[in-house]
């Protein structure tokens, strides 16, 4: 199998959150891995329709010209036609005069760079390389918690996890953590690590049991909360009367039961009855457009549970954890363009989830 080619450069944008109207400056940073020529950039807000509010009055930094090629598209071109990029340097383009809407919103910002490799003489022309990167952009007010998730959803006993999210550095954050046997989650005020670009992180204490985390953020009169779970594969248990003969395993090693991609449209998979109680972790990864995963679980007795819907914007991924009872049936529908869905099975007893045959 041939490894995919690496990108010739990294592209970043910050801040990821544009504040209330009047705070409208966006910096695009290109960090090349080799000698390159940049012929231009395009900033696009897909799904914005005819709302041109953000880009209506954008002005580019000195040395670059700006053109609105659509209500939600900006074209940035070097005044000299192209600009030379070398490894170890950063090309920064600042766009000012942006106008965030009064209503807070989250939307993907797609940044496309047109590049080429310098050639020995001006008579030669190199083929253009196009690099496209998608970031989540928040405008019209501070989004207090964005994409709250652990650095790893499955760990071993006494391992630590980094909890990560997007948010402002001047909000008041509180973190609660609890396990299946704890009566009340323990709350603590935390001061996360900030990278200066709206990304926050907090490292947990060593985990000894599967733990749920609830993060809250307050700023002024705004309040947000988000929840995530970390599965401790070989964690502690608490039991009343417990007896055993021989070897006992409460939680079996994880088994991948879904790793499927769709180029376009949707696909559907379903599983035979769960052989034992267990936990399923689901992740959806989006590339070209917003992707969606619908998860329907039907217990052995009673009606089906409400369908769980995961959505991921282009260039992002979203995860969740669901408890599964013995004899329950699980069905998954994945839709999008170049979307990938993953699922991992943690059995409390023996047995794996088996796909239904059409």
Short mmCIF file of C-alpha atoms in Angstrom, two decimals:
data_model
loop_
_atom_site.label_atom_id
_atom_site.label_comp_id
_atom_site.label_asym_id
_atom_site.label_seq_id
_atom_site.Cartn_x
_atom_site.Cartn_y
_atom_site.Cartn_z
CA UNK A 1 0.00 0.00 0.00
CA UNK A 2 1.38 3.40 -0.98
CA UNK A 3 1.42 6.03 1.76
CA UNK A 4 -0.57 9.17 0.93
CA UNK A 5 1.51 12.16 -0.15
CA UNK A 6 2.07 14.73 2.53
CA UNK A 7 0.88 18.29 2.12
CA UNK A 8 3.50 20.71 0.83
CA UNK A 9 2.47 23.22 3.51
CA UNK A 10 0.32 23.76 6.56
CA UNK A 11 -2.40 26.39 6.55
CA UNK A 12 -3.82 27.84 9.76
CA UNK A 13 -6.25 30.63 10.50
CA UNK A 14 -6.77 32.55 13.71
CA UNK A 15 -8.52 33.65 15.68
CA UNK A 16 -10.99 30.80 15.18
CA UNK A 17 -13.58 32.93 16.92
CA UNK A 18 -14.48 36.40 15.68
CA UNK A 19 -16.10 38.32 18.51
CA UNK A 20 -19.01 40.69 18.54
CA UNK A 21 -19.44 43.10 15.61
CA UNK A 22 -16.39 45.33 15.34
CA UNK A 23 -13.84 42.56 16.02
CA UNK A 24 -13.23 41.49 12.44
CA UNK A 25 -9.60 40.59 11.73
CA UNK A 26 -8.56 37.20 10.38
CA UNK A 27 -4.97 36.02 9.90
CA UNK A 28 -4.09 33.24 7.44
CA UNK A 29 -0.70 31.62 8.04
CA UNK A 30 1.06 29.40 5.48
CA UNK A 31 4.00 27.30 6.73
CA UNK A 32 5.75 25.54 3.80
CA UNK A 33 7.60 22.22 4.06
CA UNK A 34 9.63 22.95 0.91
CA UNK A 35 10.32 25.75 -1.59
CA UNK A 36 7.04 26.91 -3.08
CA UNK A 37 5.42 29.71 -5.01
CA UNK A 38 2.00 30.85 -3.83
CA UNK A 39 -0.24 32.19 -6.59
CA UNK A 40 -3.28 32.98 -4.47
CA UNK A 41 -5.71 32.00 -1.76
CA UNK A 42 -9.45 31.54 -1.62
CA UNK A 43 -11.52 31.85 1.56
CA UNK A 44 -14.97 30.32 1.31
CA UNK A 45 -17.88 29.91 3.73
CA UNK A 46 -19.92 27.00 2.33
CA UNK A 47 -23.59 26.97 3.15
CA UNK A 48 -23.74 30.72 3.74
CA UNK A 49 -26.24 31.23 0.93
CA UNK A 50 -26.60 34.87 0.01
CA UNK A 51 -25.48 36.21 3.38
CA UNK A 52 -22.35 38.28 2.63
CA UNK A 53 -22.14 39.90 6.06
CA UNK A 54 -18.74 38.52 7.16
CA UNK A 55 -16.80 39.27 3.98
CA UNK A 56 -18.64 42.40 2.84
CA UNK A 57 -15.94 44.94 3.76
CA UNK A 58 -12.79 42.80 3.90
CA UNK A 59 -9.45 44.50 3.18
CA UNK A 60 -6.22 42.53 2.60
CA UNK A 61 -2.83 43.21 4.14
CA UNK A 62 -0.23 45.20 2.19
CA UNK A 63 1.14 43.29 -0.80
CA UNK A 64 -2.08 41.40 -1.48
CA UNK A 65 -5.19 42.29 -3.43
CA UNK A 66 -8.66 41.13 -2.46
CA UNK A 67 -11.66 40.34 -4.62
CA UNK A 68 -15.12 39.06 -3.69
CA UNK A 69 -15.88 36.34 -6.23
CA UNK A 70 -19.16 35.50 -4.46
CA UNK A 71 -21.18 36.64 -1.45
CA UNK A 72 -19.30 34.24 0.81
CA UNK A 73 -15.99 33.92 -1.08
CA UNK A 74 -12.84 36.03 -0.97
CA UNK A 75 -10.00 35.70 -3.47
CA UNK A 76 -6.56 36.88 -2.23
CA UNK A 77 -3.80 37.39 -4.79
CA UNK A 78 -0.19 38.57 -4.30
CA UNK A 79 0.27 42.00 -5.84
CA UNK A 80 3.35 40.65 -7.68
CA UNK A 81 1.38 37.71 -9.06
CA UNK A 82 3.10 35.18 -6.81
CA UNK A 83 5.11 35.08 -3.61
CA UNK A 84 8.08 32.84 -2.71
CA UNK A 85 7.72 30.54 0.32
CA UNK A 86 10.68 28.78 1.94
CA UNK A 87 10.83 26.16 4.72
CA UNK A 88 11.17 27.58 8.21
CA UNK A 89 9.33 30.79 7.33
CA UNK A 90 5.69 31.82 7.66
CA UNK A 91 3.65 33.78 5.16
CA UNK A 92 0.99 35.79 6.99
CA UNK A 93 -1.94 37.41 5.23
CA UNK A 94 -4.23 39.57 7.36
CA UNK A 95 -7.77 40.38 6.31
CA UNK A 96 -9.36 43.26 8.21
CA UNK A 97 -12.76 44.91 8.09
CA UNK A 98 -14.70 41.66 8.46
CA UNK A 99 -18.22 42.06 9.81
CA UNK A 100 -19.43 39.23 12.07
CA UNK A 101 -23.20 38.94 12.28
CA UNK A 102 -25.03 39.94 15.44
CA UNK A 103 -26.28 36.34 15.84
CA UNK A 104 -23.65 33.83 17.07
CA UNK A 105 -22.98 31.13 14.50
CA UNK A 106 -20.59 28.32 13.70
CA UNK A 107 -19.58 27.62 10.11
CA UNK A 108 -16.73 25.95 8.27
CA UNK A 109 -14.12 28.21 6.68
CA UNK A 110 -12.50 26.52 3.68
CA UNK A 111 -9.08 27.93 2.80
CA UNK A 112 -7.54 26.93 -0.53
CA UNK A 113 -3.98 27.78 -1.56
CA UNK A 114 -2.73 27.56 -5.15
CA UNK A 115 0.94 26.58 -5.13
CA UNK A 116 3.70 25.51 -7.49
CA UNK A 117 7.32 24.41 -7.29
CA UNK A 118 9.86 27.02 -8.47
CA UNK A 119 11.41 26.07 -11.83
CA UNK A 120 14.90 26.94 -13.11
CA UNK A 121 13.84 29.37 -15.85
CA UNK A 122 10.92 31.66 -16.43
CA UNK A 123 10.18 29.82 -19.69
CA UNK A 124 9.08 26.77 -17.76
CA UNK A 125 5.82 26.47 -15.87
CA UNK A 126 5.10 24.08 -13.03
CA UNK A 127 1.78 22.39 -12.47
CA UNK A 128 -0.33 24.03 -9.77
CA UNK A 129 -0.76 22.18 -6.48
CA UNK A 130 -3.95 22.91 -4.59
CA UNK A 131 -4.02 22.58 -0.79
CA UNK A 132 -7.38 22.89 0.94
CA UNK A 133 -7.86 23.07 4.71
CA UNK A 134 -11.12 23.49 6.63
CA UNK A 135 -11.38 25.12 10.05
CA UNK A 136 -14.41 25.81 12.18
CA UNK A 137 -15.05 29.55 12.46
CA UNK A 138 -17.22 31.11 15.14
CA UNK A 139 -18.57 34.59 14.64
CA UNK A 140 -21.07 36.95 16.16
CA UNK A 141 -20.06 36.33 19.76
CA UNK A 142 -17.87 33.99 21.77
CA UNK A 143 -18.80 30.32 21.51
CA UNK A 144 -17.93 29.13 25.00
CA UNK A 145 -17.41 25.39 24.38
CA UNK A 146 -16.66 23.88 20.98
CA UNK A 147 -16.04 20.20 20.20
CA UNK A 148 -15.37 18.99 23.76
CA UNK A 149 -13.63 15.60 23.53
CA UNK A 150 -10.76 13.58 25.00
CA UNK A 151 -7.42 13.11 23.26
CA UNK A 152 -8.10 9.37 23.54
CA UNK A 153 -11.50 7.79 24.22
CA UNK A 154 -10.11 4.44 25.45
CA UNK A 155 -7.31 4.20 28.02
CA UNK A 156 -5.85 1.70 30.47
CA UNK A 157 -6.03 1.97 34.23
CA UNK A 158 -4.08 4.88 35.79
CA UNK A 159 -3.53 6.63 32.45
CA UNK A 160 -4.23 10.34 32.11
CA UNK A 161 -6.21 11.97 29.31
CA UNK A 162 -6.09 15.45 27.82
CA UNK A 163 -9.57 16.97 27.47
CA UNK A 164 -9.71 19.43 24.58
CA UNK A 165 -12.16 22.04 23.33
CA UNK A 166 -12.39 25.45 21.74
CA UNK A 167 -13.32 28.47 23.83
CA UNK A 168 -12.31 31.92 25.08
CA UNK A 169 -9.50 32.35 27.62
CA UNK A 170 -11.54 34.71 29.80
CA UNK A 171 -14.44 32.35 30.58
CA UNK A 172 -14.89 30.64 33.96
CA UNK A 173 -14.63 26.87 33.50
CA UNK A 174 -15.85 24.13 35.84
CA UNK A 175 -15.23 20.42 35.34
CA UNK A 176 -17.24 17.60 36.92
CA UNK A 177 -16.21 13.96 36.70
CA UNK A 178 -18.08 10.86 37.78
CA UNK A 179 -18.09 7.09 37.41
CA UNK A 180 -20.90 4.55 37.49
CA UNK A 181 -20.42 4.08 41.24
CA UNK A 182 -19.97 7.68 42.34
CA UNK A 183 -23.02 9.31 43.94
CA UNK A 184 -22.32 12.89 42.90
CA UNK A 185 -19.76 14.06 40.31
CA UNK A 186 -16.94 16.03 41.89
CA UNK A 187 -16.83 19.62 40.61
CA UNK A 188 -13.72 21.79 40.41
CA UNK A 189 -12.92 25.17 38.97
CA UNK A 190 -10.16 24.78 36.40
CA UNK A 191 -7.79 27.04 34.50
CA UNK A 192 -7.15 25.29 31.17
CA UNK A 193 -4.04 25.60 29.07
CA UNK A 194 -4.62 28.06 26.20
CA UNK A 195 -2.62 28.11 22.96
CA UNK A 196 -3.55 31.70 22.08
CA UNK A 197 -5.72 30.64 19.13
CA UNK A 198 -8.90 29.67 20.96
CA UNK A 199 -7.87 26.08 21.74
CA UNK A 200 -8.10 24.86 25.35
CA UNK A 201 -6.91 21.70 27.09
CA UNK A 202 -6.94 20.18 30.56
CA UNK A 203 -5.13 17.03 31.73
CA UNK A 204 -7.05 14.71 34.03
CA UNK A 205 -5.80 12.83 37.04
CA UNK A 206 -4.97 9.12 36.48
CA UNK A 207 -8.24 7.33 35.68
CA UNK A 208 -9.13 4.06 37.38
CA UNK A 209 -12.67 3.54 36.00
CA UNK A 210 -14.74 4.60 33.01
CA UNK A 211 -15.45 8.28 33.68
CA UNK A 212 -17.90 10.87 32.41
CA UNK A 213 -16.81 14.51 32.27
CA UNK A 214 -19.12 17.51 32.25
CA UNK A 215 -17.56 20.85 31.33
CA UNK A 216 -19.34 24.13 32.00
CA UNK A 217 -18.32 27.61 30.91
CA UNK A 218 -19.62 30.98 32.06
CA UNK A 219 -18.88 34.39 30.63
CA UNK A 220 -20.98 37.37 31.51
CA UNK A 221 -24.55 36.16 31.29
CA UNK A 222 -23.73 33.28 28.90
CA UNK A 223 -23.59 29.66 30.05
CA UNK A 224 -22.65 26.48 28.14
CA UNK A 225 -22.20 22.83 29.13
CA UNK A 226 -20.81 19.79 27.30
CA UNK A 227 -20.36 16.11 28.13
CA UNK A 228 -17.85 13.43 27.10
CA UNK A 229 -16.84 9.96 28.31
CA UNK A 230 -13.49 8.17 28.63
CA UNK A 231 -13.59 4.35 28.74
CA UNK A 232 -11.03 2.73 31.08
CA UNK A 233 -10.58 -0.69 29.53
CA UNK A 234 -9.22 -2.50 32.61
CA UNK A 235 -10.64 -0.22 35.27
CA UNK A 236 -11.73 -0.85 38.85
CA UNK A 237 -15.14 -2.26 39.71
CA UNK A 238 -17.33 -1.97 42.79
CA UNK A 239 -19.53 -4.93 43.69
CA UNK A 240 -21.77 -6.10 46.54
CA UNK A 241 -21.70 -9.90 46.44
CA UNK A 242 -19.19 -11.15 43.91
CA UNK A 243 -17.86 -14.67 43.56
CA UNK A 244 -16.00 -16.36 40.74
CA UNK A 245 -14.30 -19.59 39.79
CA UNK A 246 -11.36 -19.27 37.44
CA UNK A 247 -10.51 -16.21 35.38
CA UNK A 248 -12.93 -13.30 35.21
CA UNK A 249 -12.78 -10.42 32.71
CA UNK A 250 -15.28 -7.66 33.26
CA UNK A 251 -14.49 -5.71 30.08
CA UNK A 252 -13.04 -7.49 27.08
CA UNK A 253 -10.38 -5.94 24.81
CA UNK A 254 -11.81 -3.49 22.26
CA UNK A 255 -12.90 -4.88 18.88
CA UNK A 256 -13.33 -2.69 15.81
CA UNK A 257 -16.77 -3.36 14.34
CA UNK A 258 -17.09 -0.45 11.89
CA UNK A 259 -14.59 1.26 9.62
CA UNK A 260 -16.50 2.38 6.56
CA UNK A 261 -16.28 5.27 4.12
CA UNK A 262 -18.75 6.68 1.63
CA UNK A 263 -17.71 8.74 -1.37
CA UNK A 264 -21.21 10.17 -1.77
CA UNK A 265 -24.75 9.38 -0.72
CA UNK A 266 -25.27 7.07 2.24
CA UNK A 267 -24.69 3.54 3.46
CA UNK A 268 -26.49 1.42 6.05
CA UNK A 269 -25.15 -1.37 8.28
CA UNK A 270 -26.87 -3.35 11.01
CA UNK A 271 -25.73 -5.96 13.50
CA UNK A 272 -27.11 -9.18 14.89
CA UNK A 273 -28.31 -9.22 18.50
CA UNK A 274 -25.62 -8.18 20.97
CA UNK A 275 -24.30 -11.37 22.65
CA UNK A 276 -23.72 -9.58 25.95
CA UNK A 277 -23.92 -6.15 27.58
CA UNK A 278 -21.25 -3.76 26.36
CA UNK A 279 -20.24 -0.30 25.25
CA UNK A 280 -20.01 1.05 21.71
CA UNK A 281 -17.91 4.09 20.83
CA UNK A 282 -18.81 5.84 17.57
CA UNK A 283 -16.82 8.40 15.58
CA UNK A 284 -17.64 10.17 12.33
CA UNK A 285 -15.00 11.97 10.27
CA UNK A 286 -15.97 14.51 7.59
CA UNK A 287 -13.83 15.67 4.67
CA UNK A 288 -15.61 17.33 1.73
CA UNK A 289 -18.91 18.30 3.33
CA UNK A 290 -20.93 17.92 6.52
CA UNK A 291 -21.23 14.23 7.42
CA UNK A 292 -23.90 12.53 9.49
CA UNK A 293 -24.17 9.26 11.39
CA UNK A 294 -27.52 7.99 12.68
CA UNK A 295 -27.39 5.28 15.35
CA UNK A 296 -30.54 3.34 16.22
CA UNK A 297 -30.57 0.81 19.07
CA UNK A 298 -33.53 -1.48 19.69
CA UNK A 299 -33.51 -3.38 23.00
CA UNK A 300 -34.77 -6.95 23.26
CA UNK A 301 -37.92 -5.72 24.98
CA UNK A 302 -39.70 -2.43 24.43
CA UNK A 303 -39.53 0.24 21.77
CA UNK A 304 -36.41 1.41 19.98
CA UNK A 305 -34.37 4.07 21.73
CA UNK A 306 -34.35 7.58 20.23
CA UNK A 307 -32.00 7.76 17.25
CA UNK A 308 -28.64 9.28 18.15
CA UNK A 309 -27.39 11.68 15.47
CA UNK A 310 -23.72 12.62 15.11
CA UNK A 311 -22.77 15.45 12.75
CA UNK A 312 -19.31 16.60 11.75
CA UNK A 313 -18.47 19.71 9.74
CA UNK A 314 -15.84 19.43 6.95
CA UNK A 315 -12.39 18.76 8.39
CA UNK A 316 -13.65 17.69 11.82
CA UNK A 317 -14.73 14.55 13.67
CA UNK A 318 -17.34 13.90 16.35
CA UNK A 319 -17.60 11.00 18.82
CA UNK A 320 -20.04 9.51 21.30
CA UNK A 321 -20.30 6.51 23.64
CA UNK A 322 -23.45 4.36 23.98
CA UNK A 323 -24.28 1.53 26.41
CA UNK A 324 -25.66 -1.57 24.67
CA UNK A 325 -27.78 -4.20 26.46
CA UNK A 326 -27.68 -7.91 25.72
CA UNK A 327 -29.83 -8.94 22.71
CA UNK A 328 -30.17 -5.32 21.55
CA UNK A 329 -29.96 -4.65 17.79
CA UNK A 330 -27.84 -1.77 16.50
CA UNK A 331 -28.24 -0.12 13.09
CA UNK A 332 -26.03 2.65 11.67
CA UNK A 333 -26.61 4.94 8.68
CA UNK A 334 -23.68 7.02 7.39
CA UNK A 335 -24.12 9.84 4.88
CA UNK A 336 -21.99 12.57 3.33
CA UNK A 337 -19.23 12.98 0.76
CA UNK A 338 -15.96 11.23 1.69
CA UNK A 339 -17.28 10.58 5.17
CA UNK A 340 -15.86 7.81 7.36
CA UNK A 341 -17.57 6.13 10.29
CA UNK A 342 -15.87 4.11 13.02
CA UNK A 343 -17.21 2.01 15.88
CA UNK A 344 -15.47 -0.01 18.61
CA UNK A 345 -17.11 -2.70 20.75
CA UNK A 346 -16.24 -3.20 24.43
CA UNK A 347 -17.98 -6.34 25.69
CA UNK A 348 -18.75 -6.90 29.36
CA UNK A 349 -18.97 -10.64 28.64
CA UNK A 350 -17.94 -12.88 25.78
CA UNK A 351 -18.86 -12.26 22.17
CA UNK A 352 -18.54 -9.68 19.43
CA UNK A 353 -21.04 -7.75 17.35
CA UNK A 354 -21.67 -9.52 14.04
CA UNK A 355 -22.86 -7.75 10.90
CA UNK A 356 -26.22 -8.74 9.48
CA UNK A 357 -25.96 -10.31 6.05
CA UNK A 358 -28.18 -8.81 3.36
#
